[in-house]
Amino acid sequence: MKKKRISITDIANALNVTPSTVSRALNGGGKVSEKKRNEILALAKELGYRPNPIAKSLLENRTNTIGLIIPEFTHHFYSRMLAGIESVTSEAGYQLLICTSNENQAQEIKSTQTLLDARVDGILATISKMNDKFEHIQEEMDSGTPLVLVDRFSEEIETPYVISDDFKGAFSAVDYLCEIGCRNILHIKGPDNLSTTFNRFMGYKEALRKHEIELKEELLLESSDTNLLEKIRFCLTNHQVDGAFTYSDYLAFEIYKVASELNIPIPEQLSVIGYADEPISTYINPTLSTVNQQPFEMGAFGANYLLNKINNPEIALEIKNLETRLVIRGSCKGLEG
Amino acid sequence: MKKKRISITDIANALNVTPSTVSRALNGGGKVSEKKRNEILALAKELGYRPNPIAKSLLENRTNTIGLIIPEFTHHFYSRMLAGIESVTSEAGYQLLICTSNENQAQEIKSTQTLLDARVDGILATISKMNDKFEHIQEEMDSGTPLVLVDRFSEEIETPYVISDDFKGAFSAVDYLCEIGCRNILHIKGPDNLSTTFNRFMGYKEALRKHEIELKEELLLESSDTNLLEKIRFCLTNHQVDGAFTYSDYLAFEIYKVASELNIPIPEQLSVIGYADEPISTYINPTLSTVNQQPFEMGAFGANYLLNKINNPEIALEIKNLETRLVIRGSCKGLEG
DNA sequence: GTATATTGGTCAAACGTTTGACCTAATATC
DNA sequence: GATATTAGGTCAAACGTTTGACCAATATAC
């Protein structure tokens, strides 16, 4: 059984003063003599008094809690983001209430409700992949609870965002491939209807344009393609592919597989760049070049942003595009060609 | 600004009844006519009434919240465990309050205090690697808040545990290596003073004993060894090592590195088994055999255990040893070999 | 010596909810 | 027709804390 914790009233009774006096002694609101103050402080310490935040919450209509909804925990990207968030919130003295959507909108809706019910002071969320309903978000915003969305963007929701600059990230990768001499650069796109998929593709296109390389439809694949491996094989065999840029690191590994099968050496004949900088990238052989999205910083930035918004509701609606970092490893030829 | 949510009193005033009546109408405590009940329910729905759990918590001295302390988020093991925990708690209608210790005991102590202050109904924790103080845990237990420890065990703390059966897990791995004919099996131990390190080593020893293989000191390394790579190299060169069992998958990859350097083919000349089944194991070449600890199930089991303990404080103190699963992949010869 | 300010407190309301005790009017029992 | 029961409610306390309003006693100003 949870023991009854000692309360301000207990202390007050023990010393024959009123709870108000004890409260003021503890919080320094004046109106209490030095002598009484010391008595009270001493007894509070002796009894191990700890204020009850529940009571305070009820009174102040704030919980010092922020709610988090993420699609899942197991992707390295989200764990790192979570770590970034936690570092900021714990530093600021906020609690973190966590829900997951499992990329499932029904669960996302339920989580939103749960967090609103819990009276969190603000919500940090990454919307799930499958999204076609937005009423719950609208309800969230109507409630006056600050909302900051991270990682994924949706035209339908007008609220502050903290996202990674996918366009520039992809551009820097493909630009690098061009610089080292690649001319037939394969791209594997991500899932449909994600802003990230679109933006990375646009970055790819823009880099080709810059280097005056024609975009070839036959070098475009999609992660959802049935028989993706076979399509990669066809591509590598017939189109003199000398570079590849993929939506994710895992898709890059699919290219590794096919290349090894076809005895195409990486990076000598084929330079590969993935996306996300999964830790595995440094263990695979050859180590994978990739675009690091700095998820920790993203989470930290988002959390800071939200805390600001909580304490200053008039803060401007902003879409913050965070810089990425191109990480070149063994899967790419060097710059000298 | 967070909007004032509508309360039971608001409804009561609007309908000229007392809050008690509204409460009873909503919670079905009788004492309210069908007609009034319907009126109240209708208005509550129309106004979007949602009960305030803060007020309820204050009254009932329970928060429907459980606190979690984990060493870090980014290890796959902990993310999976977290996912398991979340699946159970959310299903049971409990909130999850998350803290991290960063493997740092000072922070662990602070987190414990934070969670107790928040009046969580129970705590689920993995103690940090560096632990020599236990007062905070004692204080936790004295508070009457149920505590369940997961993953790591300590002699000093008497409380329910949910841990993975490291002994059996290691035994099954080394037993397998013996079965396929390995006779000189290298073992790389984990960090000192972790129960897992000890138990996996004991499993290794027991398997050797079963197969009447002598334990050779020169085949034992430690993850903390300076110049570990060099020591592995020495071992592989001079001791006809034909099998390796490591405390973690990452240590197994170190063996991969050295083996590739020395042109020792895996699995033809050297069979390797790691521990933890990190996702990377299936991407590396050859794919890594490993011991899966079923972290999701572990988290789920721990959460269930804690919820039981919350609702029935008299539950027996138990140390639950969860089964592991040996996963054989490309890094081991087959059984016929 | 009167008016004013200061010190050190108390009182009560408020936050939103639940719940046991109480009340009243109608109905049932004999 | 007197009494007991019941249905349908109200009242007030309780959870722990904060805070504005109030009050008495003392100190200060002139």
XYZ file of C-alpha atoms (C1' of nucleotides) in Angstrom:
734
model
C 0.000 0.000 0.000
C 1.288 3.433 -0.846
C 2.007 5.224 2.386
C 0.388 8.537 3.105
C 3.014 11.172 2.548
C 3.348 13.932 5.030
C 1.582 17.119 4.045
C 1.787 20.799 4.749
C -1.188 20.401 7.047
C 0.604 17.760 9.086
C 3.446 20.162 9.683
C 1.027 22.961 10.456
C -0.793 20.891 13.065
C 2.405 19.732 14.669
C 3.554 23.308 15.162
C 0.206 24.888 15.890
C 0.219 27.189 12.911
C -1.945 27.274 9.815
C -1.125 25.615 6.526
C -0.802 29.053 4.958
C 2.065 29.872 7.248
C 3.813 26.638 6.449
C 3.318 27.206 2.750
C 4.790 30.686 2.985
C 7.666 29.480 5.087
C 8.533 26.863 2.497
C 8.052 29.060 -0.525
C 9.415 32.270 0.905
C 6.325 34.378 0.563
C 7.231 36.549 3.567
C 4.817 37.051 6.450
C 6.571 34.606 8.726
C 9.116 35.347 11.429
C 12.604 34.037 11.070
C 12.114 31.907 14.161
C 8.947 30.164 12.956
C 10.389 29.803 9.521
C 13.344 27.884 10.866
C 11.153 25.691 13.035
C 9.012 24.845 10.058
C 11.941 24.208 7.726
C 13.565 21.987 10.307
C 10.473 19.912 10.884
C 9.777 19.653 7.170
C 13.241 18.327 6.611
C 13.031 15.948 9.516
C 9.762 14.475 8.334
C 10.966 14.327 4.754
C 8.263 16.576 3.448
C 7.931 16.721 -0.325
C 5.312 18.929 -1.945
C 2.488 17.231 -3.737
C 2.530 18.364 -7.343
C -0.952 16.965 -7.893
C -2.482 19.501 -5.564
C -0.484 22.253 -7.162
C -1.543 21.157 -10.626
C -5.166 21.265 -9.663
C -4.812 24.778 -8.438
C -2.585 26.178 -11.135
C -4.058 24.370 -14.091
C -0.649 23.218 -15.254
C 1.033 19.904 -14.721
C 4.661 20.499 -15.646
C 4.240 17.572 -17.919
C 4.646 17.373 -21.623
C 3.149 14.657 -23.759
C 4.939 12.841 -26.529
C 3.516 10.791 -29.361
C 5.953 8.931 -31.569
C 5.302 6.302 -34.201
C 7.559 3.732 -32.568
C 10.497 3.280 -30.263
C 12.687 0.825 -32.092
C 13.956 2.865 -34.981
C 17.267 4.345 -34.040
C 16.110 7.681 -35.334
C 13.262 7.896 -32.839
C 15.307 6.644 -29.912
C 17.850 9.345 -30.547
C 15.121 11.922 -30.923
C 13.597 10.719 -27.684
C 16.953 11.049 -25.958
C 17.216 14.624 -27.194
C 13.751 15.444 -25.972
C 14.318 13.867 -22.595
C 17.560 15.716 -22.052
C 15.802 19.050 -22.489
C 12.615 18.343 -20.590
C 14.333 16.774 -17.599
C 16.737 19.678 -17.445
C 13.809 22.076 -17.447
C 12.039 20.157 -14.707
C 9.265 18.805 -16.873
C 7.937 15.280 -16.817
C 7.613 13.305 -20.007
C 4.443 11.342 -20.688
C 4.939 8.948 -23.562
C 2.540 7.387 -26.023
C 3.154 5.528 -29.226
C 1.005 5.479 -32.326
C 2.548 2.393 -33.947
C 2.101 4.247 -37.238
C -1.570 3.695 -36.722
C -3.862 6.641 -36.843
C -6.552 5.200 -34.620
C -3.991 4.805 -31.896
C -2.658 8.280 -32.549
C -6.114 9.680 -32.019
C -6.495 7.760 -28.808
C -3.098 8.927 -27.587
C -3.970 12.527 -28.283
C -7.090 12.165 -26.224
C -5.178 10.454 -23.430
C -2.651 13.256 -23.256
C -5.296 15.968 -23.321
C -7.165 14.157 -20.576
C -3.984 14.070 -18.559
C -3.822 17.856 -18.891
C -0.293 17.922 -20.245
C 1.053 21.421 -20.733
C 2.053 20.758 -24.314
C 2.344 18.023 -26.897
C 5.265 17.014 -29.061
C 4.321 14.611 -31.807
C 5.363 12.921 -35.000
C 2.279 12.210 -37.042
C 1.890 8.663 -38.229
C 2.519 7.596 -41.800
C -1.068 6.746 -42.466
C -2.937 9.949 -41.941
C -6.098 11.142 -43.497
C -7.976 12.404 -40.480
C -7.051 15.586 -38.707
C -9.952 16.283 -36.369
C -8.011 15.090 -33.347
C -5.228 17.523 -34.119
C -7.760 20.278 -34.584
C -9.319 19.399 -31.258
C -5.872 19.433 -29.729
C -5.201 22.904 -31.022
C -8.632 24.145 -30.011
C -7.936 23.010 -26.476
C -5.229 25.646 -26.312
C -2.568 23.076 -25.544
C 0.567 24.013 -27.468
C 1.551 21.534 -30.155
C 4.843 21.143 -31.947
C 5.224 18.572 -34.697
C 8.572 17.004 -35.420
C 10.113 15.073 -38.303
C 7.106 14.781 -40.574
C 5.258 17.610 -42.216
C 1.656 17.833 -43.346
C 0.092 20.605 -45.391
C -3.121 20.088 -43.496
C -1.873 21.062 -40.089
C -0.899 24.618 -39.290
C 1.306 24.510 -36.276
C 5.024 24.900 -35.562
C 7.235 22.219 -37.076
C 10.744 21.058 -36.452
C 11.851 19.006 -39.403
C 15.019 17.909 -41.046
C 15.994 19.630 -44.268
C 15.487 16.648 -46.514
C 15.881 18.627 -49.661
C 19.311 19.923 -48.749
C 20.297 16.604 -47.227
C 19.506 14.717 -50.401
C 21.006 17.454 -52.514
C 24.306 17.300 -50.643
C 24.481 13.535 -51.081
C 23.751 13.476 -54.795
C 25.872 16.544 -55.346
C 28.759 14.648 -53.790
C 28.145 11.631 -56.012
C 28.258 13.892 -59.041
C 31.424 15.560 -57.836
C 33.233 12.244 -57.611
C 32.252 11.513 -61.155
C 29.068 9.471 -61.000
C 26.818 10.006 -63.982
C 24.198 7.276 -63.725
C 22.794 7.649 -60.262
C 20.099 5.293 -59.126
C 17.536 6.577 -56.639
C 15.227 4.464 -54.529
C 12.315 6.497 -53.243
C 10.624 6.071 -49.872
C 6.984 5.424 -49.000
C 4.368 7.380 -50.860
C 2.719 10.432 -49.370
C 5.460 11.219 -46.906
C 6.866 14.700 -47.214
C 10.330 13.293 -46.654
C 10.071 11.036 -49.689
C 9.095 13.949 -51.860
C 11.739 16.322 -50.562
C 14.591 13.852 -50.859
C 13.552 13.142 -54.411
C 13.514 16.860 -55.154
C 17.007 17.210 -53.729
C 18.155 14.388 -55.988
C 16.631 16.111 -59.008
C 18.109 19.464 -58.165
C 21.612 18.053 -57.777
C 21.359 16.364 -61.169
C 20.174 19.619 -62.676
C 23.086 21.480 -61.181
C 25.507 19.059 -62.821
C 23.532 19.060 -66.048
C 22.765 15.385 -65.801
C 19.589 14.228 -67.376
C 17.040 12.599 -65.059
C 16.386 9.068 -66.306
C 13.100 7.431 -65.367
C 14.673 3.994 -65.558
C 16.988 4.885 -62.666
C 14.068 5.576 -60.326
C 12.772 2.817 -58.062
C 10.416 2.784 -55.128
C 10.822 1.060 -51.780
C 7.341 -0.357 -52.158
C 8.087 -1.939 -55.533
C 7.288 -5.598 -55.608
C 10.405 -7.519 -56.366
C 12.597 -4.597 -55.528
C 15.741 -6.730 -55.499
C 15.079 -7.892 -59.022
C 14.514 -4.361 -60.221
C 17.780 -3.266 -58.661
C 19.487 -6.161 -60.386
C 18.020 -5.156 -63.718
C 19.130 -1.593 -63.199
C 22.670 -2.425 -62.185
C 23.041 -4.846 -65.081
C 21.663 -2.711 -67.863
C 22.167 0.950 -67.085
C 25.835 1.344 -66.152
C 24.881 2.590 -62.737
C 27.910 4.120 -61.004
C 26.169 5.767 -58.060
C 23.171 5.189 -55.842
C 21.289 7.347 -53.421
C 18.570 5.701 -51.378
C 15.787 6.969 -49.153
C 17.128 4.969 -46.212
C 20.206 3.091 -45.100
C 18.321 -0.160 -45.226
C 17.521 0.362 -48.879
C 21.219 0.971 -49.437
C 21.916 -2.443 -47.973
C 19.639 -3.959 -50.576
C 21.924 -2.438 -53.151
C 24.904 -3.930 -51.335
C 23.290 -7.340 -51.622
C 22.687 -7.121 -55.322
C 26.082 -5.589 -56.003
C 27.845 -8.360 -54.129
C 25.812 -10.897 -56.041
C 26.746 -9.318 -59.395
C 30.360 -8.887 -58.306
C 30.183 -5.147 -58.645
C 32.746 -3.773 -56.185
C 31.742 -0.948 -53.888
C 33.046 1.728 -54.023
C 35.319 1.042 -57.013
C 32.515 0.669 -59.535
C 29.572 1.855 -57.542
C 29.347 4.574 -54.905
C 26.445 4.349 -52.486
C 24.900 6.861 -50.106
C 22.049 6.008 -47.769
C 20.013 8.148 -45.432
C 19.653 8.322 -41.641
C 23.052 7.184 -40.418
C 21.832 4.113 -38.631
C 24.569 2.804 -36.325
C 24.792 -0.292 -38.452
C 26.312 1.861 -41.201
C 29.670 1.769 -39.518
C 29.649 -1.981 -39.015
C 28.712 -3.046 -42.488
C 31.423 -3.677 -45.045
C 32.195 -1.348 -46.688
C 31.017 1.221 -44.194
C 28.091 3.158 -45.583
C 28.087 6.822 -46.505
C 24.895 8.442 -45.402
C 23.073 11.599 -44.433
C 22.856 12.210 -40.716
C 19.686 13.971 -39.665
C 20.884 14.764 -36.169
C 17.841 13.313 -34.481
C 19.093 14.121 -31.002
C 19.378 17.792 -31.870
C 16.017 17.621 -33.569
C 14.351 16.277 -30.460
C 16.143 18.780 -28.267
C 15.211 21.643 -30.535
C 11.586 20.535 -30.670
C 11.392 20.230 -26.916
C 12.906 23.655 -26.418
C 10.550 25.109 -28.929
C 7.576 23.589 -27.161
C 8.697 24.798 -23.755
C 9.035 28.287 -25.168
C 5.601 28.086 -26.635
C 4.154 26.930 -23.340
C 5.633 29.868 -21.517
C 4.931 32.349 -24.249
C 1.824 31.336 -26.204
C 2.162 34.268 -28.582
C 5.286 32.814 -30.137
C 5.303 32.893 -33.934
C 4.306 29.875 -35.949
C 7.471 28.658 -37.542
C 8.713 25.799 -39.646
C 12.231 25.086 -38.555
C 14.374 23.226 -41.048
C 17.313 21.581 -39.335
C 20.599 21.092 -41.150
C 21.734 17.601 -42.049
C 25.272 16.316 -42.131
C 26.717 14.348 -45.039
C 28.867 11.527 -43.685
C 31.227 10.016 -46.221
C 32.507 6.538 -45.479
C 33.869 3.567 -47.347
C 30.995 3.171 -49.793
C 32.063 6.195 -51.843
C 35.102 6.879 -53.898
C 37.190 9.793 -52.676
C 36.896 13.252 -54.183
C 39.977 12.887 -56.350
C 38.002 10.394 -58.368
C -3.230 29.837 -23.025
C -4.682 26.513 -21.979
C -8.448 26.847 -22.036
C -10.423 26.091 -18.951
C -12.003 22.726 -19.487
C -15.597 22.244 -18.550
C -16.118 20.681 -15.158
C -18.736 18.728 -13.339
C -19.663 21.916 -11.516
C -20.277 23.717 -14.798
C -22.735 21.035 -15.784
C -24.317 21.099 -12.346
C -24.850 24.853 -12.478
C -26.270 24.749 -15.964
C -28.874 22.201 -14.924
C -29.520 23.481 -11.423
C -28.410 20.362 -9.677
C -25.454 19.723 -7.424
C -22.074 18.384 -8.515
C -22.781 15.213 -6.554
C -25.744 14.462 -8.735
C -23.746 15.018 -11.883
C -20.981 12.812 -10.590
C -23.423 10.041 -9.788
C -25.140 10.398 -13.115
C -21.837 10.030 -14.932
C -20.500 7.219 -12.822
C -23.720 5.330 -12.293
C -23.891 5.581 -8.535
C -27.686 5.459 -8.462
C -29.695 8.145 -6.700
C -30.602 9.966 -9.870
C -33.770 9.688 -11.924
C -33.604 8.385 -15.421
C -34.789 11.717 -16.722
C -32.146 13.823 -14.990
C -29.518 11.284 -15.843
C -30.278 11.619 -19.517
C -30.289 15.383 -19.331
C -26.904 15.360 -17.646
C -25.385 12.825 -20.004
C -26.649 14.779 -22.970
C -25.241 18.060 -21.769
C -21.934 16.464 -20.783
C -21.587 15.066 -24.250
C -22.586 18.310 -25.891
C -20.056 20.313 -23.910
C -17.390 17.694 -24.423
C -16.913 17.027 -20.754
C -13.877 14.953 -19.827
C -13.166 14.097 -16.208
C -10.120 15.672 -14.637
C -7.833 12.887 -13.494
C -5.814 15.335 -11.396
C -8.714 15.930 -9.070
C -9.385 12.239 -8.873
C -5.754 11.515 -8.125
C -5.729 13.960 -5.285
C -8.708 12.312 -3.753
C -7.811 8.705 -4.349
C -4.086 8.923 -3.749
C -3.329 7.122 -6.997
C -2.360 8.547 -10.333
C -2.766 5.704 -12.776
C 0.751 6.433 -13.780
C 3.764 4.227 -13.667
C 7.308 5.504 -13.699
C 10.104 4.075 -15.763
C 13.832 4.496 -15.356
C 16.058 3.070 -18.048
C 19.756 3.547 -18.627
C 19.315 4.846 -22.140
C 17.020 4.867 -25.133
C 19.309 4.157 -28.027
C 20.233 0.568 -27.462
C 17.905 -1.594 -29.432
C 17.431 -3.780 -26.405
C 15.959 -0.950 -24.361
C 13.802 0.378 -27.158
C 12.261 -3.021 -27.573
C 11.800 -3.365 -23.852
C 10.193 0.047 -23.789
C 7.847 -0.980 -26.573
C 6.843 -4.046 -24.571
C 6.214 -1.993 -21.478
C 4.227 0.612 -23.326
C 2.029 -1.976 -24.980
C 0.980 -3.341 -21.593
C 0.564 -0.096 -19.704
C -1.391 1.653 -22.431
C -3.655 -1.356 -22.741
C -4.283 -1.255 -18.998
C -5.065 2.450 -19.064
C -1.930 3.543 -17.272
C 0.250 6.489 -18.223
C 3.976 6.070 -18.623
C 6.324 8.611 -17.072
C 9.821 8.190 -18.414
C 13.213 9.042 -16.999
C 16.669 8.031 -18.081
C 19.696 7.456 -15.921
C 22.322 7.599 -18.668
C 24.080 4.816 -16.777
C 24.823 7.441 -14.173
C 23.845 6.780 -10.629
C 23.471 10.404 -9.598
C 20.878 10.814 -12.304
C 19.219 7.567 -11.318
C 18.828 8.865 -7.792
C 17.363 12.096 -9.060
C 14.956 10.237 -11.336
C 13.771 8.072 -8.479
C 13.033 11.162 -6.451
C 11.253 12.774 -9.394
C 9.013 9.776 -9.869
C 8.200 9.487 -6.189
C 7.410 13.195 -6.100
C 5.097 12.688 -9.036
C 3.284 10.076 -6.951
C 3.490 7.352 -9.559
C 1.682 4.173 -8.591
C 4.709 2.010 -9.233
C 8.201 2.053 -10.671
C 9.817 -0.126 -13.277
C 13.555 0.304 -13.466
C 16.798 -1.045 -14.786
C 19.553 -0.089 -12.402
C 22.534 1.636 -13.934
C 25.845 -0.075 -14.520
C 27.676 2.003 -12.003
C 25.961 1.322 -8.734
C 27.330 1.415 -5.266
C 24.627 3.370 -3.474
C 21.260 1.896 -2.673
C 19.659 4.356 -0.288
C 17.419 5.787 -2.977
C 16.093 2.338 -3.734
C 15.555 1.732 -0.054
C 13.702 5.017 0.219
C 11.652 4.011 -2.780
C 10.662 0.755 -1.172
C 9.964 2.414 2.176
C 7.572 4.756 0.435
C 5.379 1.781 -0.279
C 5.516 2.360 -4.011
C 5.841 -1.013 -5.722
C 9.108 -1.535 -7.535
C 10.014 -4.103 -10.154
C 13.540 -4.282 -11.518
C 14.197 -5.537 -14.997
C 17.199 -6.816 -16.913
C 19.912 -6.311 -14.304
C 20.115 -7.984 -10.945
C 21.754 -6.849 -7.743
C 22.263 -8.869 -4.599
C 21.767 -5.730 -2.562
C 18.198 -5.087 -3.553
C 15.400 -7.346 -2.443
C 12.511 -6.756 -4.750
C 10.870 -8.594 -7.619
C 13.017 -8.975 -10.708
C 12.326 -9.801 -14.296
C 15.561 -10.808 -15.924
C 16.747 -12.773 -18.861
C 18.208 -16.194 -18.188
C 21.757 -15.328 -19.104
C 23.132 -18.563 -17.843
C 20.915 -20.698 -20.016
C 21.271 -18.294 -22.916
C 25.029 -18.506 -22.855
C 24.921 -22.202 -22.217
C 22.747 -22.837 -25.248
C 25.099 -20.833 -27.452
C 28.301 -22.510 -26.317
C 26.635 -25.906 -26.228
C 25.748 -25.383 -29.877
C 29.319 -24.424 -30.722
C 30.516 -27.616 -29.085
C 27.928 -29.677 -30.884
C 29.145 -28.472 -34.259
C 32.649 -29.494 -33.319
C 34.324 -26.410 -31.897
C 36.946 -27.206 -29.317
C 38.794 -23.934 -28.772
C 36.121 -21.449 -27.976
C 37.063 -17.866 -27.305
C 34.907 -15.882 -24.896
C 34.853 -12.116 -24.549
C 33.364 -11.087 -21.235
C 31.235 -7.993 -20.640
C 31.710 -5.122 -18.199
C 32.748 -6.005 -14.689
C 30.277 -6.171 -11.849
C 27.239 -6.735 -14.012
C 25.297 -9.836 -13.136
C 24.801 -10.509 -16.826
C 28.541 -10.681 -17.418
C 28.948 -13.207 -14.640
C 26.020 -15.376 -15.632
C 26.961 -15.560 -19.289
C 30.444 -16.576 -18.323
C 29.051 -19.277 -16.065
C 26.913 -20.568 -18.922
C 30.027 -20.719 -21.082
C 31.876 -22.676 -18.426
C 29.033 -25.074 -17.848
C 28.725 -25.882 -21.545
C 32.443 -26.613 -21.768
C 32.157 -28.844 -18.729
C 29.277 -30.735 -20.283
C 31.385 -31.460 -23.345
C 34.434 -32.219 -21.270
C 36.406 -29.395 -22.743
C 39.014 -27.822 -20.566
C 38.593 -24.138 -19.785
C 41.647 -22.259 -21.055
C 42.480 -18.935 -19.452
C 44.163 -17.741 -22.639
C 40.829 -17.928 -24.457
C 39.192 -15.460 -22.102
C 39.150 -11.757 -22.945
C 37.295 -8.800 -21.513
C 35.449 -6.062 -23.333
C 37.290 -3.500 -21.249
C 40.725 -4.832 -22.235
C 42.926 -2.147 -23.650
C 43.867 -3.062 -27.150
C 41.144 -5.617 -27.387
C 41.578 -5.967 -31.149
C 45.186 -6.877 -30.724
C 44.390 -9.447 -28.080
C 41.806 -11.010 -30.340
C 44.378 -11.106 -33.104
C 46.854 -12.830 -30.843
C 44.271 -15.353 -29.777
C 43.122 -16.186 -33.271
C 46.688 -16.511 -34.483
C 48.087 -18.651 -31.733
C 45.370 -20.764 -30.206
C 43.610 -22.490 -33.097
C 40.374 -20.831 -32.145
C 37.474 -22.441 -33.988
C 34.582 -20.851 -32.112
C 33.779 -17.618 -30.366
C 31.065 -16.571 -27.993
C 30.900 -12.914 -27.040
C 29.047 -10.950 -24.412
C 27.442 -8.771 -27.097
C 26.854 -8.645 -30.816
C 29.143 -5.668 -31.115
C 31.995 -7.624 -29.595
C 31.299 -10.329 -32.154
C 31.784 -7.745 -34.880
C 35.220 -7.046 -33.496
C 35.968 -10.674 -34.088
C 34.635 -10.339 -37.626
C 37.070 -7.508 -38.212
C 40.098 -9.410 -37.026
C 39.057 -12.590 -38.802
C 38.638 -10.768 -42.070
C 42.034 -9.167 -41.571
C 43.660 -12.538 -40.914
C 41.753 -14.165 -43.765
C 40.060 -16.585 -41.449
C 36.782 -17.462 -43.147
C 33.595 -17.359 -41.063
C 31.988 -19.818 -40.596
C 34.282 -22.290 -42.361
C 37.134 -21.991 -39.907
C 35.531 -19.993 -37.152
C 31.970 -20.066 -35.853
C 30.795 -16.985 -34.006
C 27.843 -16.368 -31.730
C 27.046 -12.969 -30.241
C 24.440 -11.889 -27.748
C 21.371 -9.650 -27.928
C 20.213 -10.097 -31.512
C 20.702 -6.504 -32.541
C 18.933 -5.887 -35.852
C 22.268 -5.284 -37.474
C 22.998 -8.993 -37.059
C 20.923 -9.811 -40.101
C 22.569 -7.177 -42.283
C 26.166 -7.973 -41.580
C 27.982 -10.498 -43.755
C 27.895 -13.312 -42.793
C 24.732 -12.839 -40.779
C 25.455 -13.242 -37.096
C 24.232 -16.051 -34.875
C 23.170 -14.701 -31.541
C 21.088 -15.136 -28.435
C 17.798 -13.280 -28.479
C 16.704 -12.073 -25.060
C 13.183 -11.225 -26.116
C 13.288 -7.731 -24.721
C 9.754 -6.921 -25.796
C 8.430 -9.849 -23.815
C 10.650 -8.884 -20.929
C 9.246 -5.372 -20.824
C 5.716 -6.645 -21.171
C 6.223 -9.211 -18.443
C 7.759 -6.642 -16.130
C 4.927 -4.210 -16.699
C 2.332 -6.868 -16.054
C 4.111 -7.920 -12.939
C 4.200 -4.351 -11.675
C 0.529 -3.772 -12.397
C -0.295 -6.924 -10.470
C 1.804 -5.770 -7.596
C 0.086 -2.409 -7.582
C -3.313 -3.975 -7.378
C -2.267 -6.695 -4.987
C 0.575 -5.515 -2.759
C 0.831 -8.857 -1.022
C 2.137 -10.534 -4.133
C 5.143 -12.746 -3.561
C 8.651 -11.501 -4.156
C 9.853 -13.351 -7.189
C 12.811 -13.457 -9.497
C 11.521 -14.300 -12.905
C 14.029 -15.723 -15.313
C 12.869 -15.311 -18.885
C 13.842 -17.818 -21.552
C 16.201 -16.769 -24.308
C 16.160 -17.946 -27.891
C 19.264 -19.127 -29.724
C 19.222 -17.802 -33.285
C 21.579 -19.572 -35.632
C 22.579 -17.676 -38.756
C 25.402 -17.617 -41.251
C 28.237 -17.203 -38.777
C 28.021 -20.824 -37.626
C 28.635 -24.056 -39.386
C 25.621 -26.325 -39.617
C 25.058 -29.167 -37.207
C 26.219 -31.809 -39.682
C 29.568 -30.005 -40.109
C -0.795 61.278 21.361
C -2.831 60.325 17.156
C -2.296 58.526 12.501
C 0.211 55.309 9.616
C 3.028 51.540 8.333
C 4.958 47.152 9.198
C 5.283 42.513 10.969
C 3.426 38.150 11.625
C 0.129 35.840 11.362
C -5.110 33.637 10.484
C -9.214 32.645 7.530
C -11.447 31.030 3.736
C -11.903 30.197 -0.987
C -10.416 27.870 -4.839
C -8.959 23.903 -8.021
C -12.491 19.225 -9.603
C -14.035 15.197 -7.889
C -16.128 11.602 -4.804
C -18.838 9.965 -1.046
C -21.039 9.277 3.423
C -24.538 11.590 5.967
C -28.561 13.751 5.784
C -33.203 15.347 4.114
C -37.891 15.332 1.949
C -41.709 13.706 -0.344
C -43.949 10.008 -2.136
C -45.155 5.324 -1.802
C -45.734 0.812 0.485
C -47.021 -1.927 4.603
C -49.939 -3.360 8.091
C -54.024 6.265 9.529
C -49.642 5.666 11.536
C -45.229 3.918 10.346
C -41.504 2.184 7.413
C -39.309 2.244 3.079
C -37.593 4.104 -1.042
C -36.363 7.174 -4.704
C -34.117 11.264 -5.676
C -31.780 14.304 -4.365
C -28.638 18.017 -1.358
C -24.748 19.150 1.856
C -20.310 19.181 3.345
C -15.989 17.212 3.968
C -11.978 15.569 2.005
C -7.583 15.353 -0.971
C -2.920 19.254 -0.580
C -1.755 23.523 -1.875
C -1.783 28.625 -2.754
C -3.235 33.278 -2.087
C -5.952 37.432 -1.445
C -8.418 39.461 2.290
C -8.428 40.386 6.825
C -6.747 41.349 11.637
C -4.087 42.435 15.847
C -0.111 44.098 17.769
C 3.841 46.653 17.500
C 6.821 50.221 15.578
C 7.423 54.609 13.275
C 6.369 59.422 11.965
C 5.104 63.881 13.030
